[in-house]
PDB file of C-alpha atoms in Angstrom:
ATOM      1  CA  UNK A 189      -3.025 -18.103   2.980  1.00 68.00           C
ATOM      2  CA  UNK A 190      -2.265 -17.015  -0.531  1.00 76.00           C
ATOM      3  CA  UNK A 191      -3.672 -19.207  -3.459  1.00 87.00           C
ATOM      4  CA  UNK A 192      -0.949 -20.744  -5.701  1.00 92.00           C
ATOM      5  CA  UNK A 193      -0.551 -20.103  -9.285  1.00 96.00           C
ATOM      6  CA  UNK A 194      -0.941 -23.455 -11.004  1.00 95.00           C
ATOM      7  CA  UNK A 195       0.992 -23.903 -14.360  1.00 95.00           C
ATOM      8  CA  UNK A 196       0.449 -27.042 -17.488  1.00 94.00           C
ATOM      9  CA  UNK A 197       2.722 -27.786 -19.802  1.00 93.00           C
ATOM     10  CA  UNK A 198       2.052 -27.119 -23.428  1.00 90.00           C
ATOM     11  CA  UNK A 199       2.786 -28.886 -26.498  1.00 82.00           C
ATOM     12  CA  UNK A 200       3.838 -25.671 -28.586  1.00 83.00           C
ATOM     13  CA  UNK A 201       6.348 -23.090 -27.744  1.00 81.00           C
ATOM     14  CA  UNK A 202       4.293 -19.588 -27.993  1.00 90.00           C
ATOM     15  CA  UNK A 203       6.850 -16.125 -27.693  1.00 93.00           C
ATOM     16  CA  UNK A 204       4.377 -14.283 -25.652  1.00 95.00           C
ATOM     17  CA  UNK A 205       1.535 -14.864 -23.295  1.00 96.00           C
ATOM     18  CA  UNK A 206      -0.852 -12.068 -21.862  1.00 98.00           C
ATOM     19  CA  UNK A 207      -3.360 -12.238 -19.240  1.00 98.00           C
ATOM     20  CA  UNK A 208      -5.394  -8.995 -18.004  1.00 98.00           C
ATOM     21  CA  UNK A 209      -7.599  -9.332 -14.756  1.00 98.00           C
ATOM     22  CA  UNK A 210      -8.252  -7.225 -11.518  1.00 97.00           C
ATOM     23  CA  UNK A 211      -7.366  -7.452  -8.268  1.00 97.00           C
ATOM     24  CA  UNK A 212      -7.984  -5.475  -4.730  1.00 97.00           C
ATOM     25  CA  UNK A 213      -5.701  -5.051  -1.871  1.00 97.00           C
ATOM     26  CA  UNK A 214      -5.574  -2.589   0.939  1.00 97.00           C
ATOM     27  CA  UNK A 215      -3.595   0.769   0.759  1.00 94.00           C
ATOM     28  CA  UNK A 216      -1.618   0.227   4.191  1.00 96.00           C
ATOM     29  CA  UNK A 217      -1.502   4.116   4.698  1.00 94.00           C
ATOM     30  CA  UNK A 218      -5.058   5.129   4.474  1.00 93.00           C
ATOM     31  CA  UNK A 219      -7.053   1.113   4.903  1.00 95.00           C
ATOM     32  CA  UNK A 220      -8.639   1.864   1.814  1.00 94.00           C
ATOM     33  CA  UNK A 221      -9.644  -0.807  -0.533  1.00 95.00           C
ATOM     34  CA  UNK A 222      -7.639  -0.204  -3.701  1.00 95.00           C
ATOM     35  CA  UNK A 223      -8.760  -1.569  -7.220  1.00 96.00           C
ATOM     36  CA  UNK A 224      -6.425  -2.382  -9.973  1.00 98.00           C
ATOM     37  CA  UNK A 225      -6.314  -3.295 -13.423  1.00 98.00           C
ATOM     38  CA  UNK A 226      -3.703  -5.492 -13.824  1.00 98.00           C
ATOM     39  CA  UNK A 227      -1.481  -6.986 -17.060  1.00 98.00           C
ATOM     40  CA  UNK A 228       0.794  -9.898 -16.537  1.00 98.00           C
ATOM     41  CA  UNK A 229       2.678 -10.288 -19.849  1.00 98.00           C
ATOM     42  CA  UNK A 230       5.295 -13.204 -19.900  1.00 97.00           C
ATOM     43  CA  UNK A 231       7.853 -15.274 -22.451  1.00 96.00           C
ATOM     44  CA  UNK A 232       6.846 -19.029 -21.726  1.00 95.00           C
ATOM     45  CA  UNK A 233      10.491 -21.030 -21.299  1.00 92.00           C
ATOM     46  CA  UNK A 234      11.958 -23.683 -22.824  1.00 90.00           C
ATOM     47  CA  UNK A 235       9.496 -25.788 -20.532  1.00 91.00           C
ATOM     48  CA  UNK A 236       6.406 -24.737 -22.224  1.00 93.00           C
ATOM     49  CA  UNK A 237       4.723 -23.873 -19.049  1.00 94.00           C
ATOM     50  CA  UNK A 238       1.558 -21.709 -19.201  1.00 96.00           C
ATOM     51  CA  UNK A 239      -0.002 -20.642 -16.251  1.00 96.00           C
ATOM     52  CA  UNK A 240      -3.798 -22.331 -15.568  1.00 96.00           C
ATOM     53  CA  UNK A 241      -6.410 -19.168 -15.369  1.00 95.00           C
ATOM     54  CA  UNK A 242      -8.507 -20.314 -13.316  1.00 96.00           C
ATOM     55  CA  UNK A 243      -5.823 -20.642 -10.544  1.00 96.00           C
ATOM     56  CA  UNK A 244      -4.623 -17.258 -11.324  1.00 97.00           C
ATOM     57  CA  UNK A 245      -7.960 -15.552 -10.690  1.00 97.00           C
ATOM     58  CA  UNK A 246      -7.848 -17.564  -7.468  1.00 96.00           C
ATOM     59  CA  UNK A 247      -4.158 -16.237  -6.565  1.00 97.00           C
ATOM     60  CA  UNK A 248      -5.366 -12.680  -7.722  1.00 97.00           C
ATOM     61  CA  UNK A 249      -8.737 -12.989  -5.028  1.00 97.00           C
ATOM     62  CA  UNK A 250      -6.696 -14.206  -2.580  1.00 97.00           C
ATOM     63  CA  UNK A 251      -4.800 -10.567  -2.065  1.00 97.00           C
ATOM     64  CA  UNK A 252      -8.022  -8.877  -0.975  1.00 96.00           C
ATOM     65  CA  UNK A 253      -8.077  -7.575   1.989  1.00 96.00           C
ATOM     66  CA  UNK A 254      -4.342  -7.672   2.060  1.00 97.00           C
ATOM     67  CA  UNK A 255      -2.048  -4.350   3.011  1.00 98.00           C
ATOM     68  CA  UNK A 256       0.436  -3.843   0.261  1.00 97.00           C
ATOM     69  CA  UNK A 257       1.164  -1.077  -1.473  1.00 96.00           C
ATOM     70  CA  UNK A 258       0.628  -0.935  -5.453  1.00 96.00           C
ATOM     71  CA  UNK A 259       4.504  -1.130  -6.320  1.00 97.00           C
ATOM     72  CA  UNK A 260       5.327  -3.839  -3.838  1.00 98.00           C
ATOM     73  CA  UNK A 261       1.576  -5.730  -5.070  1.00 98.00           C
ATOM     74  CA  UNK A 262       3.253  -5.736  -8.746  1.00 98.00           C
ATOM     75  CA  UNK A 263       6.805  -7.251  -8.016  1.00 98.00           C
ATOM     76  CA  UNK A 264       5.524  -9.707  -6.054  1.00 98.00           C
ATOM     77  CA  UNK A 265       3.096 -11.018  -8.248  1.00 98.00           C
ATOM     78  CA  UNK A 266       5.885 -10.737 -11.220  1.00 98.00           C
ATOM     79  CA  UNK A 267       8.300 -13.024  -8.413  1.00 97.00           C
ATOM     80  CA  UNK A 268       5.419 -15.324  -7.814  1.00 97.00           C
ATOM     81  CA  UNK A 269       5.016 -15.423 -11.703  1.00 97.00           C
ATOM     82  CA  UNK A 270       8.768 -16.246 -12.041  1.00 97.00           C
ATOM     83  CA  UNK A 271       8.689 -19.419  -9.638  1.00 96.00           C
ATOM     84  CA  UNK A 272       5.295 -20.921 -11.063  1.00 96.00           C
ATOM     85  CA  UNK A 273       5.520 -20.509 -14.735  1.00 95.00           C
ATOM     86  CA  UNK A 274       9.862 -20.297 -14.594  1.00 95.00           C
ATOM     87  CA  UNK A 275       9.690 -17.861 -18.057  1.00 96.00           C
ATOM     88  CA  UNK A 276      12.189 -16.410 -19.557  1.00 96.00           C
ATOM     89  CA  UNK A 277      10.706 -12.933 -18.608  1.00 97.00           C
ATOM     90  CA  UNK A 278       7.567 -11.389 -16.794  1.00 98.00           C
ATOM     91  CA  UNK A 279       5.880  -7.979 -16.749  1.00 99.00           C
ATOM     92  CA  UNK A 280       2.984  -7.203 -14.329  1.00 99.00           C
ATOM     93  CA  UNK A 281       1.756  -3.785 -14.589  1.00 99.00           C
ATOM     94  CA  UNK A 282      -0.972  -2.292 -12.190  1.00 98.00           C
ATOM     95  CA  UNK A 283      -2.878   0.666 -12.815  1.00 98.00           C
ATOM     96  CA  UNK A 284      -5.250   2.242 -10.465  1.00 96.00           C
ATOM     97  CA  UNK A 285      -6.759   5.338  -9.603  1.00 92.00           C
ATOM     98  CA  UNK A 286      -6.013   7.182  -5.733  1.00 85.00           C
ATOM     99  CA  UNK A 287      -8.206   9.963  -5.826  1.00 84.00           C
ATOM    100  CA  UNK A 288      -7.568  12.000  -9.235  1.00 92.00           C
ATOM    101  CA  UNK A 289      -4.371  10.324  -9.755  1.00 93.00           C
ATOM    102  CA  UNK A 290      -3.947   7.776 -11.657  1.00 95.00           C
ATOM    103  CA  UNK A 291      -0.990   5.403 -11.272  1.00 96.00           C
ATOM    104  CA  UNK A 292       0.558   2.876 -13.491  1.00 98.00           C
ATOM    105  CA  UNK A 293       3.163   0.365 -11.296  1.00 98.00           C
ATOM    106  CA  UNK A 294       5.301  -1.932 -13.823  1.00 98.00           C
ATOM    107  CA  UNK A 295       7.765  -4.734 -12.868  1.00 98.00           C
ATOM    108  CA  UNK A 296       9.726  -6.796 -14.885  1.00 98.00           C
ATOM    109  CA  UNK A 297      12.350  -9.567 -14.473  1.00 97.00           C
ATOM    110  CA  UNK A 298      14.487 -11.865 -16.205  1.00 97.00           C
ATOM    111  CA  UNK A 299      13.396 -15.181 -15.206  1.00 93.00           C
ATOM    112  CA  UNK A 300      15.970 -17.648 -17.106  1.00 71.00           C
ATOM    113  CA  UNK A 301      19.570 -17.552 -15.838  1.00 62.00           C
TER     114      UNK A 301
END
């Protein structure tokens, strides 16, 4: 069961909130345990919602041992993002490392309508 990504409402209207973690999954191809960096970079809304850290480190843990690929990992955390926190835009970007390759997945979505 995946954790959920908690949110408060603030008294101030920020433009721009960033939060850097990592978080493991498995690579579905090979049943590796892949290690990312991630950045989740959003607008907060005209609700003022911020999402609650410790709840997001939570959500983040609760992927390991998962299969999903890096790309798929990053929009879904920038959907799940999107429904919690209801910004007017999110960015997650994932970077990790698959042998001597480094790779850098970035999604981003308009939240608002």
């Amino acid at each position: 069961m995946m954790a959920e990504i908690r949110v408060v409402q603030g008294a101030e209207a920020i433009s721009r909130v960033t939060l850097r973690s990592v978080i493991e999954a498995v690579c579905p191809l090979t049943g590796l345990v892949d290690r990312y960096n991630v950045e989740v970079e959003y607008s907060p809304g005209e609700e003022r919602l911020y999402i609650e850290a410790y709840s997001f480190q939570e959500y983040l843990e609760s992927y390991r041992g998962k299969r999903i690929y890096q790309e798929e990992l990053a929009a879904k955390i920038a959907h799940d993002v999107c429904r919690a926190a209801q910004p007017r835009w999110v960015r997650v970007t994932l970077v990790g490392t698959h042998g001597s390759v480094e790779i850098e997945a970035e999604h981003r979505i308009e939240c608002e309508k």
